[in-house]
Amino acid sequence: MEYDVYSVRKDFPMLNQQIYGRPLVYLDNGATAQKPLSVIECINNFHTSKNSTIHRGIHFFSEQATEEFENARKTVQQFIHAEKSSEVIFTSGTTGSINGLAWSFGERFISPGDEIIISEMEHHSNIVPWQMLCERKGAVLKIIPFNDDGTLEINKLDTLITVKTRLISVMHISNTLGTINPIRAIIARAHANDIPVVIDGAQSVQHTGIDVQKLDCDFFVFSGHKIYGPTGIGILYAKEKWLHELPPFQGGGEMVNVVSFQKTTYNEPPVKFEAGTPNYIGAIGLAEALKYLTKTGLSGIAKHENALLEYGSQKLSELDFITLYGQAPDKSSILSFNLKDVHHYDAGMIIDKMGIAVRTGTHCAQPVMQHYGISGTIRASLGMYNTQEEIDTLISAVKKVRDMFA
Amino acid sequence: MEYDVYSVRKDFPMLNQQIYGRPLVYLDNGATAQKPLSVIECINNFHTSKNSTIHRGIHFFSEQATEEFENARKTVQQFIHAEKSSEVIFTSGTTGSINGLAWSFGERFISPGDEIIISEMEHHSNIVPWQMLCERKGAVLKIIPFNDDGTLEINKLDTLITVKTRLISVMHISNTLGTINPIRAIIARAHANDIPVVIDGAQSVQHTGIDVQKLDCDFFVFSGHKIYGPTGIGILYAKEKWLHELPPFQGGGEMVNVVSFQKTTYNEPPVKFEAGTPNYIGAIGLAEALKYLTKTGLSGIAKHENALLEYGSQKLSELDFITLYGQAPDKSSILSFNLKDVHHYDAGMIIDKMGIAVRTGTHCAQPVMQHYGISGTIRASLGMYNTQEEIDTLISAVKKVRDMFA
Amino acid sequence: MKNINEIQQEISEEFELYDDWMDKYNYLIELSKDLPVIDTKLKVNDNLISGCQSRVWLHADYEAGLIHFTADSDSIITKGIIALLIRILSGRNPEEVMNADLFFIDRIGLRQNLSPTRSNGLLSMIKQMKLYALAYHAKSKGS
Amino acid sequence: MKNINEIQQEISEEFELYDDWMDKYNYLIELSKDLPVIDTKLKVNDNLISGCQSRVWLHADYEAGLIHFTADSDSIITKGIIALLIRILSGRNPEEVMNADLFFIDRIGLRQNLSPTRSNGLLSMIKQMKLYALAYHAKSKGS
Ligand SMILES: Cc1ncc(COP(=O)(O)O)c(C=O)c1O
Ligand SMILES: Cc1ncc(COP(=O)(O)O)c(C=O)c1O
C-alpha cells in the first residue's frame, strides 16, 4: 500500500492548528513528536474507565491495569525485537535510562583509571551522566571525533579502545547532524574486545526498524515522547545477562522482595529496576504509539521521511547563503543549517512568525557546535506527517529571513 | 459552603463504573487516586492543541508550553506555600524524589560512620534509598520505633540523635496505619541539632493543607498520581539553601550551562535538577489537579474525609472479628484491618467480587507487618469522593467474608 | 486412574455447576479442605514458592517412578487451587507432569476471574511442579 | 531630556505605527543599528548576561552621577531591544534606573510577541542594569 501522508496527518489533531493566522508547520519532531488520536484516546480512556495502580492489587481494575502494563512491555519487546519482555525496563525517558544505567553500571564495573568511550556528537544526555560517573569513580572519558561532514571518525576507535575500556555509549542517529552512525561496526569491534555497548536510540527508533538482537547491542534506550507517545516514559533495554549483574538504580516500591532494616533483597528484573509506582499510563500510551507505527508501516514511514529529507536537502543546498551541517551519506530526518551572517536566533524568531516550528540553538549538543565553531543552528526535524509543501514553506521563510537581515 | 460529596463524585468519570455488575466502590486511594474531568481534559487538550517541548524552543507552541510548565511550578509552589517557585523540582514521583535526593545528599554530605534516621513505619520508598546510600557510604540507618497503637515513639528521638546524625527522613502520614506523625516536633528537635529533615508527604498533601514554610522542613516530597493528578510526575521541594549545595542527581538535557569534554557547568536550580525532557504534560496535569482541590476547598475535603474515617472506624470496631491496625489519636484516611483467622488475600478476593477496590498485602511497608507479626492487612484508603454508603458496602462485604471463611 | 486430561475435564464440569462466582469460591474453599497437607517440618523457606500473594509451600516425593505432591498455603483459596493442581498432577510419572497442558485453568475461568497476579502465583506453582518433574526425569534417565 | 516614562510613551507610540509583526521586527532591526556599541575590549565573559538565547554583553560607566550603558549582542533583534532599553535607561542617575517601571514592554507587546524565553533574556538584561544602578547607588552613598 502507498504511504499516504495526507491521511496520516488526519490522525494527528495537533497538526490542525493555526498560528499567527497561518497553518502550523511542525518541524520540531526531534524535540518531541505529536501524538496520534489513538494514543490521546487511549490515555483518555484509561483515565476515565480503567485507572488503578498496577502490581500487588488484587482488585479488578488493578489486575486489569497490571495486565495492560505488562502487555505494553511485550509490545515494546516486539517493537525492538528483544528476546524477552523482562529485558524491557520502563524509565522516565532517554535521560532517565542513561543516568540509571550509568549509575548502576558504574557502581558495579567502574574503577579508577577505567575508560568509557562516547562520541563527539552525543546529546548532553549521553555525555553528562558519563562525565559525572567518571568524576565520581576517577575514570576517563574518551571521545570518538567526527569529520566535518558529520561522519564519525570510526577508524579512530581501534586506538581509543584499550584494555581499560569498560563501556562504549554512542547515539544511533545524531539529533543535530542526522548522521546514522555505523553502530553495527562499533558493536562488533567492541564485542571483539569484550566491551559492552549502549545505543542511544532517542532519534532512531521512530525512523527506522530496530532489532536489538540483530544489532547485538547490550543496552538500547529511547524516549516515549519522541516516538509519538506520552511524556515521562522511556525505555532501557538491557540484554538479560546484565539484568542480573547490575544493581538496581533506585530503591522503593515493588522493586524489593523482602525489606527489613537488617537486610533488603531485590525482586527479579525488570521489576528490580522499576522502583515506585511506574508511569503505567505512560507505558500503556507508549505501547499504543508503537502499535500505531506498526499499523501504519515502518518501512512506508521511513521511505516517506527519506524522500522528504532528500527534497529538503536539495532545496536548501540550492540557496547559496545556506550552510548545511551534517552531510553524511547515511542520514536521517534532520536538517541543521545556518544563514550566512544571520544569527540562528534572529532567523528562528522570523521563521516562527511564518507559522513554522523549528528549533534553534545548540540542540543539547554543545560539542557539535564547538566542532564547527558556531553558537547554534536552525534545525528542522522531520516526522511521519510532514509534507513536501511544508518544506517549501520553510524554504520561503528562510528566503524571507535573508531578505530581512541581508 | 457545604461540601457536597455527591456533586464532587460527578467530576470523576472513573467512579461511574460497574464491576461484576455492581457499582464500583473505590477505596484504594492510598495507592492511586482517580482524576477529575478537569485534569483529564487538560491533558487531552494539551495533546490535541498545545503539545510542544519546553525550554530552549523559541517557536510559539514551545514558548506557550514553557510558560504553562513554569506556571505549573508556581501552582505547586502556592499549594505547598513554598517561598520561591525555584524550590519546586519536578521528578517522576515520590520514589524518584527520595532516590534523587538520597543520591545527591549522600554524595555531598554522607561519610562513613554518619547516621541517618528514619522510622519503623516508613514506606519502602523511604527505606530502601537510604539503605542503599548507607551501604554505599558506610553510614548507619537508625530507626524510630512505633507503639502498637501506631504512634511513633517520639521520645526515643533524643537518644537516636547523635553528633553523627546527618539527616532525618520521616513520613507525614502513614500509608498503612493512617498515623499523622508529629513532624513539627521532629523538625524542631532536628533543627535544634542542625539536622535537616525530609518529609514524605505522599499520603498527606492530598488530605491536609501543607505549608512547608511553617513546617520549616528542608525537603518535602509527594506524587502527582496520589493527589488526583497524572502518573509519572512528582515533586521534590527543597529549601533554597540546599539547591545550591546539592549536586544534580541526573545529567543531560537542559540542566547544563556549558558542556565540553573538559568541563561541564550546571544551570541554576530548579533546572539543574531536571535533566532531560521533563514530564511537562504531567506537571501541567498535576497543577490542574491542585487547582481542582483548591477550588473544591481543602478544609471541606479534610472535614469530609475525617468524618468518613470516624464512621468507618466506628463500624469496623463494632465487629468483634476485626483487628484494626493504627489507632493513633491523630489519624487520616486509612483503615487497615484483618479478619480473625482469615488471610487478607482470601478476604481481598471476595471483597473484590463485591465491586470494592481495596488493597491487601504489605502496602510496601513490610517493617510495619513485621512489627505486628502479620503477613499483611486489608487496607481501605479514603479519598475526597468516598461516601458513607460506600463504607456500609465495605462493612457488608467484610461480613460476607466472615460468613464464607468462618 | 483417569489421565490428566480426563481429570481436567471432570474439574471443568464440576465448576460449570456454579454460575455465581461466590459459589465457585465456596467450592474452592471446600476443595481446600481435601489438600494433602505438607509435613510441618517441610514448611520451610526452601519449599516456599515465590511470586504468590500468599505463602505457598510445595514438596515433591518420587517413589516407584511416580511424583507425589504435598503442599500448603496460608490462604484458603490458594489451597483450593493447589488441591486442584495436585488432583491433576500428583501420582503421575515425570513425563506426564512435564508435558501436561493445563487447559482447565481457562475452562473454569481461573485465569480471568482469579487475578493475573493470582495467575502469576498459579503459574509459579505450575512451573515449580514441572521443575520437580524435570529434575526427577533427569535423575531417572541418569540412573 | 525627557524622563523615563516620557520616553517609554514615545516608544510605545512608535510601535503603534506598525500593526504587522514583520514591520515591528524590521523596526527593531533598524533600531539595532543605533545601539551605542560596547568597546570590543569589554566584550568579555564577565560582561556576558546569562539566561539569553543569544549572547549579550553589557557595560556600565558611572560619570558625574549618571550611568551610561553600552552593549552588544550577536543577535540583531536582541540588539534592537537593548537599544530601546538604553534609550530609556542610559544617562540617568542610579535612583531613576533602580525605580524604573518598564511598562513599555507590555505596551509594545514585547512580552507576548517576543518570547517568554526571550522575555527571560530581557528580564536578565533589565535585572543586570538595575544591579549596576544599585551598585553605583551604594558607592555614591558610601562616598
Ligand atoms: C508514604 C508513601 N511514600 C512513598 C510512596 C511511593 O510513591 P510513588 O510510588 O508514587 O513513588 C507511597 C505510595 O505508595 C507512600 O504511600
Ligand atoms: C540523541 C538524543 N539523546 C537523548 C535525548 C534526551 O531525551 P529525553 O529528553 O527525552 O530524555 C535526546 C532528545 O533530546 C536526543 O535527541
Short mmCIF file of N, CA and C in Angstrom, two decimals, chain A residues 91-143:
data_model
loop_
_atom_site.label_atom_id
_atom_site.label_comp_id
_atom_site.label_asym_id
_atom_site.label_seq_id
_atom_site.Cartn_x
_atom_site.Cartn_y
_atom_site.Cartn_z
N THR A 91 11.39 3.49 32.14
CA THR A 91 12.05 4.58 32.85
C THR A 91 11.27 5.87 32.56
N SER A 92 11.85 6.99 32.95
CA SER A 92 11.18 8.26 32.70
C SER A 92 11.51 8.87 31.34
N GLY A 93 12.49 8.29 30.64
CA GLY A 93 12.87 8.84 29.34
C GLY A 93 14.30 8.42 29.01
N THR A 94 14.80 8.84 27.86
CA THR A 94 16.17 8.51 27.48
C THR A 94 17.15 8.96 28.56
N THR A 95 16.98 10.20 29.02
CA THR A 95 17.88 10.75 30.03
C THR A 95 17.82 9.91 31.30
N GLY A 96 16.62 9.54 31.71
CA GLY A 96 16.46 8.68 32.87
C GLY A 96 17.12 7.33 32.67
N SER A 97 16.97 6.77 31.48
CA SER A 97 17.58 5.47 31.19
C SER A 97 19.10 5.54 31.29
N ILE A 98 19.68 6.54 30.66
CA ILE A 98 21.14 6.62 30.64
C ILE A 98 21.68 6.91 32.03
N ASN A 99 21.03 7.80 32.75
CA ASN A 99 21.50 8.10 34.10
C ASN A 99 21.41 6.89 35.02
N GLY A 100 20.29 6.19 34.94
CA GLY A 100 20.12 4.99 35.76
C GLY A 100 21.19 3.96 35.42
N LEU A 101 21.39 3.76 34.13
CA LEU A 101 22.38 2.79 33.69
C LEU A 101 23.78 3.21 34.10
N ALA A 102 24.09 4.48 33.90
CA ALA A 102 25.44 4.96 34.23
C ALA A 102 25.71 4.74 35.72
N TRP A 103 24.72 5.03 36.51
CA TRP A 103 24.85 4.84 37.95
C TRP A 103 25.10 3.36 38.28
N SER A 104 24.23 2.53 37.74
CA SER A 104 24.23 1.12 38.08
C SER A 104 25.49 0.42 37.53
N PHE A 105 25.78 0.66 36.28
CA PHE A 105 26.96 0.08 35.65
C PHE A 105 28.21 0.58 36.36
N GLY A 106 28.20 1.85 36.69
CA GLY A 106 29.34 2.46 37.35
C GLY A 106 29.63 1.84 38.70
N GLU A 107 28.56 1.63 39.48
CA GLU A 107 28.74 1.04 40.80
C GLU A 107 29.38 -0.34 40.71
N ARG A 108 28.96 -1.08 39.67
CA ARG A 108 29.37 -2.48 39.60
C ARG A 108 30.70 -2.66 38.88
N PHE A 109 30.93 -1.86 37.85
CA PHE A 109 32.03 -2.19 36.94
C PHE A 109 33.11 -1.14 36.77
N ILE A 110 32.92 0.06 37.32
CA ILE A 110 33.90 1.12 37.01
C ILE A 110 34.81 1.40 38.20
N SER A 111 36.08 1.33 37.94
CA SER A 111 37.10 1.61 38.95
C SER A 111 38.01 2.73 38.44
N PRO A 112 38.79 3.32 39.36
CA PRO A 112 39.69 4.39 38.94
C PRO A 112 40.57 3.95 37.77
N GLY A 113 40.72 4.82 36.80
CA GLY A 113 41.56 4.51 35.65
C GLY A 113 40.83 3.83 34.51
N ASP A 114 39.64 3.33 34.78
CA ASP A 114 38.85 2.71 33.71
C ASP A 114 38.44 3.76 32.68
N GLU A 115 38.11 3.27 31.49
CA GLU A 115 37.76 4.21 30.42
C GLU A 115 36.38 3.92 29.84
N ILE A 116 35.71 5.01 29.50
CA ILE A 116 34.41 4.92 28.84
C ILE A 116 34.52 5.73 27.57
N ILE A 117 34.00 5.19 26.48
CA ILE A 117 34.10 5.89 25.20
C ILE A 117 32.73 6.37 24.75
N ILE A 118 32.65 7.64 24.40
CA ILE A 118 31.44 8.16 23.75
C ILE A 118 31.90 8.87 22.48
N SER A 119 30.99 9.57 21.82
CA SER A 119 31.44 10.27 20.61
C SER A 119 31.29 11.78 20.78
N GLU A 120 31.92 12.48 19.89
CA GLU A 120 31.91 13.95 19.93
C GLU A 120 30.54 14.51 19.57
N MET A 121 29.69 13.69 18.96
CA MET A 121 28.41 14.25 18.52
C MET A 121 27.25 13.91 19.45
N GLU A 122 27.56 13.39 20.63
CA GLU A 122 26.47 12.98 21.53
C GLU A 122 25.63 14.14 22.04
N HIS A 123 24.41 13.81 22.37
CA HIS A 123 23.49 14.68 23.09
C HIS A 123 24.00 14.78 24.54
N HIS A 124 23.78 15.92 25.18
CA HIS A 124 24.24 16.09 26.57
C HIS A 124 23.81 14.92 27.46
N SER A 125 22.66 14.36 27.16
CA SER A 125 22.16 13.26 28.00
C SER A 125 23.01 12.01 27.87
N ASN A 126 23.83 11.95 26.85
CA ASN A 126 24.76 10.82 26.71
C ASN A 126 26.21 11.29 26.92
N ILE A 127 26.36 12.47 27.48
CA ILE A 127 27.69 12.96 27.85
C ILE A 127 27.76 13.13 29.37
N VAL A 128 26.88 13.99 29.88
CA VAL A 128 26.98 14.40 31.29
C VAL A 128 26.88 13.21 32.27
N PRO A 129 25.97 12.26 32.06
CA PRO A 129 25.94 11.14 33.02
C PRO A 129 27.27 10.40 33.09
N TRP A 130 27.94 10.28 31.96
CA TRP A 130 29.23 9.58 31.95
C TRP A 130 30.32 10.45 32.55
N GLN A 131 30.22 11.76 32.31
CA GLN A 131 31.17 12.67 32.97
C GLN A 131 31.03 12.61 34.48
N MET A 132 29.77 12.62 34.94
CA MET A 132 29.52 12.54 36.37
C MET A 132 30.07 11.23 36.93
N LEU A 133 29.85 10.15 36.19
CA LEU A 133 30.37 8.85 36.63
C LEU A 133 31.89 8.86 36.69
N CYS A 134 32.51 9.37 35.63
CA CYS A 134 33.97 9.38 35.56
C CYS A 134 34.55 10.21 36.71
N GLU A 135 33.89 11.33 36.97
CA GLU A 135 34.39 12.17 38.06
C GLU A 135 34.28 11.44 39.39
N ARG A 136 33.15 10.75 39.58
CA ARG A 136 32.92 10.05 40.85
C ARG A 136 33.91 8.91 41.05
N LYS A 137 34.21 8.22 39.96
CA LYS A 137 34.98 6.99 40.09
C LYS A 137 36.44 7.16 39.66
N GLY A 138 36.81 8.36 39.25
CA GLY A 138 38.17 8.54 38.78
C GLY A 138 38.42 7.81 37.47
N ALA A 139 37.39 7.70 36.66
CA ALA A 139 37.54 7.05 35.35
C ALA A 139 37.77 8.12 34.28
N VAL A 140 38.04 7.68 33.07
CA VAL A 140 38.41 8.60 31.99
C VAL A 140 37.41 8.49 30.85
N LEU A 141 36.95 9.65 30.38
CA LEU A 141 36.02 9.67 29.26
C LEU A 141 36.81 9.92 27.98
N LYS A 142 36.64 9.04 27.00
CA LYS A 142 37.35 9.21 25.73
C LYS A 142 36.34 9.42 24.61
N ILE A 143 36.80 10.17 23.62
CA ILE A 143 35.86 10.70 22.64
C ILE A 143 36.19 10.23 21.22
#
